[in-house]
mmCIF file of C-alpha atoms in Angstrom:
data_model
loop_
_atom_site.group_PDB
_atom_site.id
_atom_site.type_symbol
_atom_site.label_atom_id
_atom_site.label_comp_id
_atom_site.label_asym_id
_atom_site.label_seq_id
_atom_site.Cartn_x
_atom_site.Cartn_y
_atom_site.Cartn_z
ATOM 1 C CA UNK F 948 -51.717 21.277 3.295
ATOM 2 C CA UNK F 949 -54.612 19.107 2.007
ATOM 3 C CA UNK F 950 -53.610 15.672 0.754
ATOM 4 C CA UNK F 951 -56.125 14.214 -1.756
ATOM 5 C CA UNK F 952 -55.353 10.617 -0.915
ATOM 6 C CA UNK F 953 -57.910 7.936 -1.773
ATOM 7 C CA UNK F 954 -58.023 4.478 -0.342
ATOM 8 C CA UNK F 955 -56.818 1.637 -2.488
ATOM 9 C CA UNK F 956 -59.499 -0.855 -3.470
ATOM 10 C CA UNK F 957 -58.951 -4.569 -3.558
ATOM 11 C CA UNK F 958 -60.318 -5.647 -6.912
ATOM 12 C CA UNK F 959 -61.362 -9.171 -5.894
ATOM 13 C CA UNK F 960 -63.571 -8.285 -2.918
ATOM 14 C CA UNK F 961 -63.825 -4.512 -3.261
ATOM 15 C CA UNK F 962 -62.169 -4.029 0.089
ATOM 16 C CA UNK F 963 -60.997 -0.577 0.989
ATOM 17 C CA UNK F 964 -57.378 -0.480 2.106
ATOM 18 C CA UNK F 965 -56.363 2.543 4.156
ATOM 19 C CA UNK F 966 -52.910 4.035 4.011
ATOM 20 C CA UNK F 967 -52.490 5.940 7.233
ATOM 21 C CA UNK F 968 -48.948 6.978 6.621
ATOM 22 C CA UNK F 969 -48.087 9.437 3.907
ATOM 23 C CA UNK F 970 -44.575 10.833 3.478
ATOM 24 C CA UNK F 971 -43.669 9.819 7.007
ATOM 25 C CA UNK F 972 -46.511 11.957 8.474
ATOM 26 C CA UNK F 973 -49.708 10.842 10.153
ATOM 27 C CA UNK F 974 -52.939 11.947 8.501
ATOM 28 C CA UNK F 975 -56.146 12.492 10.395
ATOM 29 C CA UNK F 976 -59.293 12.006 8.388
ATOM 30 C CA UNK F 977 -62.343 13.955 9.502
ATOM 31 C CA UNK F 978 -65.570 12.204 8.647
ATOM 32 C CA UNK F 979 -68.251 14.360 7.113
ATOM 33 C CA UNK F 980 -71.382 12.562 8.167
ATOM 34 C CA UNK F 981 -73.471 14.568 5.753
ATOM 35 C CA UNK F 982 -71.643 13.010 2.806
ATOM 36 C CA UNK F 983 -71.858 9.404 4.046
ATOM 37 C CA UNK F 984 -74.792 7.712 2.332
ATOM 38 C CA UNK F 985 -74.611 4.406 4.115
ATOM 39 C CA UNK F 986 -73.202 2.844 7.252
ATOM 40 C CA UNK F 987 -71.717 -0.651 7.080
ATOM 41 C CA UNK F 988 -72.954 -3.081 9.665
ATOM 42 C CA UNK F 989 -70.444 -4.503 12.085
ATOM 43 C CA UNK F 990 -69.798 -8.199 12.404
ATOM 44 C CA UNK F 991 -71.539 -8.421 15.817
ATOM 45 C CA UNK F 992 -74.271 -5.768 15.669
ATOM 46 C CA UNK F 993 -77.457 -6.051 13.619
ATOM 47 C CA UNK F 994 -79.241 -3.264 11.835
ATOM 48 C CA UNK F 995 -82.836 -2.418 12.663
ATOM 49 C CA UNK F 996 -85.469 -3.424 10.186
ATOM 50 C CA UNK F 997 -86.024 0.130 9.079
ATOM 51 C CA UNK F 998 -82.411 0.448 8.103
ATOM 52 C CA UNK F 999 -82.551 -2.845 6.299
ATOM 53 C CA UNK F 1000 -85.599 -1.707 4.381
ATOM 54 C CA UNK F 1001 -83.950 1.562 3.526
ATOM 55 C CA UNK F 1002 -80.878 -0.271 2.354
ATOM 56 C CA UNK F 1003 -82.894 -2.723 0.315
ATOM 57 C CA UNK F 1004 -84.474 0.142 -1.623
ATOM 58 C CA UNK F 1005 -81.308 2.207 -1.877
ATOM 59 C CA UNK F 1006 -79.574 1.868 -5.297
ATOM 60 C CA UNK F 1007 -76.129 0.317 -5.135
ATOM 61 C CA UNK F 1008 -73.730 3.163 -5.536
ATOM 62 C CA UNK F 1009 -70.083 3.552 -4.838
ATOM 63 C CA UNK F 1010 -69.543 6.785 -2.995
ATOM 64 C CA UNK F 1011 -66.300 8.655 -3.155
ATOM 65 C CA UNK F 1012 -64.288 9.143 -0.037
ATOM 66 C CA UNK F 1013 -64.547 12.458 1.680
ATOM 67 C CA UNK F 1014 -61.514 14.679 1.305
ATOM 68 C CA UNK F 1015 -58.525 13.685 3.351
ATOM 69 C CA UNK F 1016 -57.491 16.716 5.283
ATOM 70 C CA UNK F 1017 -54.263 16.982 7.213
ATOM 71 C CA UNK F 1018 -54.894 18.899 10.428
ATOM 72 C CA UNK F 1019 -51.728 20.481 11.780
ATOM 73 C CA UNK F 1020 -48.183 19.254 11.655
ATOM 74 C CA UNK F 1021 -47.651 15.845 13.303
ATOM 75 C CA UNK F 1022 -44.267 14.305 13.946
ATOM 76 C CA UNK F 1023 -43.540 10.677 13.225
ATOM 77 C CA UNK F 1024 -43.597 9.765 16.943
ATOM 78 C CA UNK F 1025 -47.011 11.361 17.732
ATOM 79 C CA UNK F 1026 -50.233 9.418 18.026
ATOM 80 C CA UNK F 1027 -52.747 9.347 15.195
ATOM 81 C CA UNK F 1028 -56.485 9.167 14.983
ATOM 82 C CA UNK F 1029 -57.969 6.178 13.276
ATOM 83 C CA UNK F 1030 -59.153 6.368 9.716
ATOM 84 C CA UNK F 1031 -62.786 5.395 9.934
ATOM 85 C CA UNK F 1032 -63.374 5.347 6.207
ATOM 86 C CA UNK F 1033 -66.549 3.489 5.354
ATOM 87 C CA UNK F 1034 -67.580 2.879 1.785
ATOM 88 C CA UNK F 1035 -70.529 0.866 0.524
ATOM 89 C CA UNK F 1036 -69.585 -1.367 -2.363
ATOM 90 C CA UNK F 1037 -71.822 -2.994 -4.918
ATOM 91 C CA UNK F 1038 -71.105 -5.710 -7.411
ATOM 92 C CA UNK F 1039 -74.344 -5.323 -9.377
ATOM 93 C CA UNK F 1040 -75.756 -2.650 -11.593
ATOM 94 C CA UNK F 1041 -78.596 -0.288 -10.844
ATOM 95 C CA UNK F 1042 -81.819 -2.042 -10.026
ATOM 96 C CA UNK F 1043 -80.410 -5.531 -9.511
ATOM 97 C CA UNK F 1044 -80.835 -5.562 -5.728
ATOM 98 C CA UNK F 1045 -78.650 -4.905 -2.735
ATOM 99 C CA UNK F 1046 -75.460 -6.870 -2.996
ATOM 100 C CA UNK F 1047 -73.245 -4.399 -1.168
ATOM 101 C CA UNK F 1048 -70.309 -5.950 0.615
ATOM 102 C CA UNK F 1049 -68.600 -3.991 3.372
ATOM 103 C CA UNK F 1050 -65.056 -4.546 4.472
ATOM 104 C CA UNK F 1051 -64.735 -5.385 8.145
ATOM 105 C CA UNK F 1052 -60.984 -5.414 8.190
ATOM 106 C CA UNK F 1053 -58.170 -4.150 5.983
ATOM 107 C CA UNK F 1054 -56.859 -6.789 3.631
ATOM 108 C CA UNK F 1055 -53.108 -6.492 3.325
ATOM 109 C CA UNK F 1056 -50.280 -8.931 3.271
ATOM 110 C CA UNK F 1057 -48.535 -7.276 6.204
ATOM 111 C CA UNK F 1058 -48.369 -4.010 8.055
ATOM 112 C CA UNK F 1059 -45.026 -3.310 6.428
ATOM 113 C CA UNK F 1060 -46.679 -3.518 3.005
ATOM 114 C CA UNK F 1061 -49.391 -1.096 4.124
ATOM 115 C CA UNK F 1062 -46.927 1.457 5.461
ATOM 116 C CA UNK F 1063 -44.314 1.280 2.711
ATOM 117 C CA UNK F 1064 -44.947 4.863 1.684
ATOM 118 C CA UNK F 1065 -44.576 6.084 5.250
ATOM 119 C CA UNK F 1066 -40.939 5.001 5.469
ATOM 120 C CA UNK F 1067 -39.945 5.462 1.853
ATOM 121 C CA UNK F 1068 -37.556 8.054 0.646
ATOM 122 C CA UNK F 1069 -36.610 9.241 -2.816
ATOM 123 C CA UNK F 1070 -34.398 6.234 -3.397
ATOM 124 C CA UNK F 1071 -37.005 3.600 -2.591
ATOM 125 C CA UNK F 1072 -39.957 5.530 -4.083
ATOM 126 C CA UNK F 1073 -38.836 4.587 -7.580
ATOM 127 C CA UNK F 1074 -38.841 0.915 -6.660
ATOM 128 C CA UNK F 1075 -42.360 1.252 -5.179
ATOM 129 C CA UNK F 1076 -43.743 2.874 -8.314
ATOM 130 C CA UNK F 1077 -44.086 -0.419 -10.177
ATOM 131 C CA UNK F 1078 -45.818 -2.052 -7.208
ATOM 132 C CA UNK F 1079 -48.258 0.845 -6.936
ATOM 133 C CA UNK F 1080 -48.962 0.650 -10.678
ATOM 134 C CA UNK F 1081 -49.779 -3.053 -10.295
ATOM 135 C CA UNK F 1082 -52.188 -2.265 -7.443
ATOM 136 C CA UNK F 1083 -53.823 0.492 -9.517
ATOM 137 C CA UNK F 1084 -54.306 -1.919 -12.427
ATOM 138 C CA UNK F 1085 -55.927 -4.423 -10.063
ATOM 139 C CA UNK F 1086 -58.413 -1.906 -8.683
ATOM 140 C CA UNK F 1087 -59.078 -0.291 -12.060
ATOM 141 C CA UNK F 1088 -62.561 -1.263 -13.306
ATOM 142 C CA UNK F 1089 -65.509 0.363 -14.970
ATOM 143 C CA UNK F 1090 -67.482 0.704 -11.728
ATOM 144 C CA UNK F 1091 -64.774 2.653 -9.894
ATOM 145 C CA UNK F 1092 -63.363 6.073 -10.716
ATOM 146 C CA UNK F 1093 -59.711 6.039 -9.678
ATOM 147 C CA UNK F 1094 -58.639 9.106 -11.612
ATOM 148 C CA UNK F 1095 -57.948 11.033 -8.352
ATOM 149 C CA UNK F 1096 -55.780 8.149 -7.237
ATOM 150 C CA UNK F 1097 -53.950 8.131 -10.550
ATOM 151 C CA UNK F 1098 -53.438 11.892 -10.297
ATOM 152 C CA UNK F 1099 -52.196 11.495 -6.735
ATOM 153 C CA UNK F 1100 -49.784 8.759 -7.786
ATOM 154 C CA UNK F 1101 -48.585 10.952 -10.631
ATOM 155 C CA UNK F 1102 -48.140 13.911 -8.253
ATOM 156 C CA UNK F 1103 -46.278 11.663 -5.830
ATOM 157 C CA UNK F 1104 -43.915 9.881 -8.215
ATOM 158 C CA UNK F 1105 -43.347 12.682 -10.750
ATOM 159 C CA UNK F 1106 -41.142 14.731 -8.345
ATOM 160 C CA UNK F 1107 -39.303 11.513 -7.544
ATOM 161 C CA UNK F 1108 -38.593 10.939 -11.228
ATOM 162 C CA UNK F 1109 -37.541 14.568 -11.649
ATOM 163 C CA UNK F 1110 -35.349 14.266 -8.579
ATOM 164 C CA UNK F 1111 -33.759 11.073 -9.945
ATOM 165 C CA UNK F 1112 -33.100 12.795 -13.261
ATOM 166 C CA UNK F 1113 -31.651 15.865 -11.525
ATOM 167 C CA UNK F 1114 -29.544 13.674 -9.255
ATOM 168 C CA UNK F 1115 -28.318 11.653 -12.232
ATOM 169 C CA UNK F 1116 -27.501 14.880 -14.072
ATOM 170 C CA UNK F 1117 -25.737 16.223 -10.968
ATOM 171 C CA UNK F 1118 -23.850 12.934 -10.643
ATOM 172 C CA UNK F 1119 -22.784 13.191 -14.282
ATOM 173 C CA UNK F 1120 -21.776 16.814 -13.734
ATOM 174 C CA UNK F 1121 -19.810 15.822 -10.643
ATOM 175 C CA UNK F 1122 -18.096 13.035 -12.577
ATOM 176 C CA UNK F 1123 -17.348 15.438 -15.427
ATOM 177 C CA UNK F 1124 -16.012 18.002 -12.957
ATOM 178 C CA UNK F 1125 -13.953 15.298 -11.265
ATOM 179 C CA UNK F 1126 -12.573 14.193 -14.640
ATOM 180 C CA UNK F 1127 -11.761 17.802 -15.546
ATOM 181 C CA UNK F 1128 -10.106 18.292 -12.178
ATOM 182 C CA UNK F 1129 -8.098 15.102 -12.689
ATOM 183 C CA UNK F 1130 -7.135 16.265 -16.188
ATOM 184 C CA UNK F 1131 -6.172 19.669 -14.778
ATOM 185 C CA UNK F 1132 -4.086 18.085 -12.015
ATOM 186 C CA UNK F 1133 -2.530 15.660 -14.504
ATOM 187 C CA UNK F 1134 -1.777 18.609 -16.827
ATOM 188 C CA UNK F 1135 -0.134 20.516 -13.987
ATOM 189 C CA UNK F 1136 1.880 17.443 -13.005
ATOM 190 C CA UNK F 1137 2.856 16.911 -16.643
ATOM 191 C CA UNK F 1138 3.839 20.581 -17.026
ATOM 192 C CA UNK F 1139 5.891 20.474 -13.834
ATOM 193 C CA UNK F 1140 7.468 17.225 -14.986
ATOM 194 C CA UNK F 1141 8.305 18.718 -18.387
ATOM 195 C CA UNK F 1142 9.785 21.828 -16.742
ATOM 196 C CA UNK F 1143 11.793 19.655 -14.378
ATOM 197 C CA UNK F 1144 12.882 17.522 -17.319
ATOM 198 C CA UNK F 1145 13.992 20.601 -19.283
ATOM 199 C CA UNK F 1146 15.861 21.846 -16.210
ATOM 200 C CA UNK F 1147 17.586 18.489 -15.790
ATOM 201 C CA UNK F 1148 18.404 18.401 -19.516
ATOM 202 C CA UNK F 1149 19.963 21.878 -19.317
ATOM 203 C CA UNK F 1150 21.929 20.884 -16.236
ATOM 204 C CA UNK F 1151 23.085 17.671 -17.925
ATOM 205 C CA UNK F 1152 24.076 19.619 -21.062
ATOM 206 C CA UNK F 1153 26.055 22.110 -18.969
ATOM 207 C CA UNK F 1154 27.766 19.289 -17.088
ATOM 208 C CA UNK F 1155 28.513 17.535 -20.379
ATOM 209 C CA UNK F 1156 30.071 20.695 -21.827
ATOM 210 C CA UNK F 1157 32.153 21.199 -18.676
ATOM 211 C CA UNK F 1158 33.262 17.575 -18.856
ATOM 212 C CA UNK F 1159 34.245 17.937 -22.495
ATOM 213 C CA UNK F 1160 36.199 21.126 -21.681
ATOM 214 C CA UNK F 1161 37.944 19.354 -18.818
ATOM 215 C CA UNK F 1162 38.724 16.402 -21.088
ATOM 216 C CA UNK F 1163 40.349 18.788 -23.555
ATOM 217 C CA UNK F 1164 42.411 20.360 -20.784
ATOM 218 C CA UNK F 1165 43.396 16.936 -19.518
ATOM 219 C CA UNK F 1166 44.497 15.922 -23.005
ATOM 220 C CA UNK F 1167 46.565 19.108 -23.336
ATOM 221 C CA UNK F 1168 48.129 18.501 -19.928
ATOM 222 C CA UNK F 1169 48.876 14.927 -20.930
ATOM 223 C CA UNK F 1170 50.651 16.168 -24.044
ATOM 224 C CA UNK F 1171 52.622 18.668 -21.955
ATOM 225 C CA UNK F 1172 53.530 15.920 -19.503
ATOM 226 C CA UNK F 1173 54.777 13.768 -22.343
ATOM 227 C CA UNK F 1174 56.842 16.696 -23.684
ATOM 228 C CA UNK F 1175 58.275 17.379 -20.241
ATOM 229 C CA UNK F 1176 59.094 13.733 -19.808
ATOM 230 C CA UNK F 1177 60.960 13.708 -23.111
ATOM 231 C CA UNK F 1178 62.814 16.913 -22.137
ATOM 232 C CA UNK F 1179 63.657 15.406 -18.772
ATOM 233 C CA UNK F 1180 65.020 12.300 -20.440
ATOM 234 C CA UNK F 1181 67.127 14.396 -22.773
ATOM 235 C CA UNK F 1182 68.404 16.482 -19.857
ATOM 236 C CA UNK F 1183 69.275 13.366 -17.937
ATOM 237 C CA UNK F 1184 71.149 11.996 -20.932
ATOM 238 C CA UNK F 1185 72.976 15.286 -21.355
ATOM 239 C CA UNK F 1186 73.814 15.298 -17.658
ATOM 240 C CA UNK F 1187 75.237 11.811 -17.943
ATOM 241 C CA UNK F 1188 77.282 12.810 -20.958
ATOM 242 C CA UNK F 1189 78.506 15.946 -19.185
ATOM 243 C CA UNK F 1190 79.434 13.889 -16.144
ATOM 244 C CA UNK F 1191 81.422 11.481 -18.276
ATOM 245 C CA UNK F 1192 83.097 14.320 -20.048
ATOM 246 C CA UNK F 1193 83.873 15.970 -16.711
ATOM 247 C CA UNK F 1194 85.379 12.817 -15.307
ATOM 248 C CA UNK F 1195 87.473 12.369 -18.434
ATOM 249 C CA UNK F 1196 88.625 15.982 -18.283
ATOM 250 C CA UNK F 1197 89.488 15.612 -14.610
ATOM 251 C CA UNK F 1198 91.540 12.542 -15.293
ATOM 252 C CA UNK F 1199 93.306 14.219 -18.156
ATOM 253 C CA UNK F 1200 93.996 17.278 -15.999
ATOM 254 C CA UNK F 1201 95.418 15.182 -13.235
ATOM 255 C CA UNK F 1202 97.601 13.357 -15.658
ATOM 256 C CA UNK F 1203 98.876 16.528 -17.218
ATOM 257 C CA UNK F 1204 99.428 18.136 -13.841
ATOM 258 C CA UNK F 1205 101.405 15.219 -12.608
ATOM 259 C CA UNK F 1206 103.449 15.191 -15.772
ATOM 260 C CA UNK F 1207 104.136 18.896 -15.631
ATOM 261 C CA UNK F 1208 104.960 18.675 -11.959
ATOM 262 C CA UNK F 1209 107.450 15.863 -12.415
ATOM 263 C CA UNK F 1210 109.133 17.618 -15.337
ATOM 264 C CA UNK F 1211 109.518 20.879 -13.387
ATOM 265 C CA UNK F 1212 111.004 19.132 -10.352
ATOM 266 C CA UNK F 1213 113.755 17.534 -12.363
ATOM 267 C CA UNK F 1214 114.622 20.774 -14.031
ATOM 268 C CA UNK F 1215 114.585 22.611 -10.737
ATOM 269 C CA UNK F 1216 116.621 19.863 -9.153
ATOM 270 C CA UNK F 1217 119.278 20.159 -11.825
ATOM 271 C CA UNK F 1218 119.284 23.924 -11.516
ATOM 272 C CA UNK F 1219 119.557 23.717 -7.768
ATOM 273 C CA UNK F 1220 122.314 21.169 -8.085
ATOM 274 C CA UNK F 1221 124.218 23.487 -10.413
ATOM 275 C CA UNK F 1222 123.726 26.387 -8.079
ATOM 276 C CA UNK F 1223 124.966 24.310 -5.121
ATOM 277 C CA UNK F 1224 128.066 23.400 -7.098
ATOM 278 C CA UNK F 1225 128.704 27.020 -7.944
ATOM 279 C CA UNK F 1226 128.379 27.925 -4.306
ATOM 280 C CA UNK F 1227 130.867 25.250 -3.323
ATOM 281 C CA UNK F 1228 133.359 26.508 -5.907
ATOM 282 C CA UNK F 1229 132.903 30.065 -4.753
ATOM 283 C CA UNK F 1230 133.593 29.034 -1.200
ATOM 284 C CA UNK F 1231 136.715 27.273 -2.175
ATOM 285 C CA UNK F 1232 137.786 30.357 -3.992
ATOM 286 C CA UNK F 1233 137.244 32.405 -0.912
ATOM 287 C CA UNK F 1234 139.282 30.048 1.206
#
């Protein structure tokens, strides 16, 4: 997979800043010497006079970087080859003389700022987009063509934006599904509660009807008890009256019996006395 990744240019000093880490992978940049039009001098070494003459007559141009080509698949823990990108920079127009300034070192605030894209994921890529846009605005000038860089930034951040939109849509769908599931569960709970309520109402109605029926029976039994109590009282009164009458009758019978008995004894006594006298007279007659 070829990654068309350009170096970022510092607008103030036209310094080329190399990003060696892309998407957490190491990129190896092959240098095509045929496409390099100039070689920057080092800080210690001096160029021969012939090179200086050639450079003095060479028009100040800003060459594009040779294509960044990713050779093979490299893991994040493997070693990388250095990016020896060399670009001649000019601050004057054609014919104004050699004023090319070459970067000796990479100008960055810190290594963490240089390698932000190497450790970024989809979540932090959105936050880095604004920073990258600021850097692009700083390096954007009429002498530099950064359209490949803009296209690369667009190709890099557009999937991130699409992913954020898809994730937001999926999150909304998940929330909607969760709400529907909660509504469904709440509906089932409500239905079960209503069924249980209806069942309890029917049971309560049946118990109420049974209680009313039992109350009616109890009232009828109470009336019967009252009637029986009144009958019992009447029977007791009648029994008392009968007992009194019986005692009176018994007394009267005893009285009459005694009277009859005494009257019969006297009569029998007189009769027996008369019979004894007759027997005495008869005996005398016999003598």
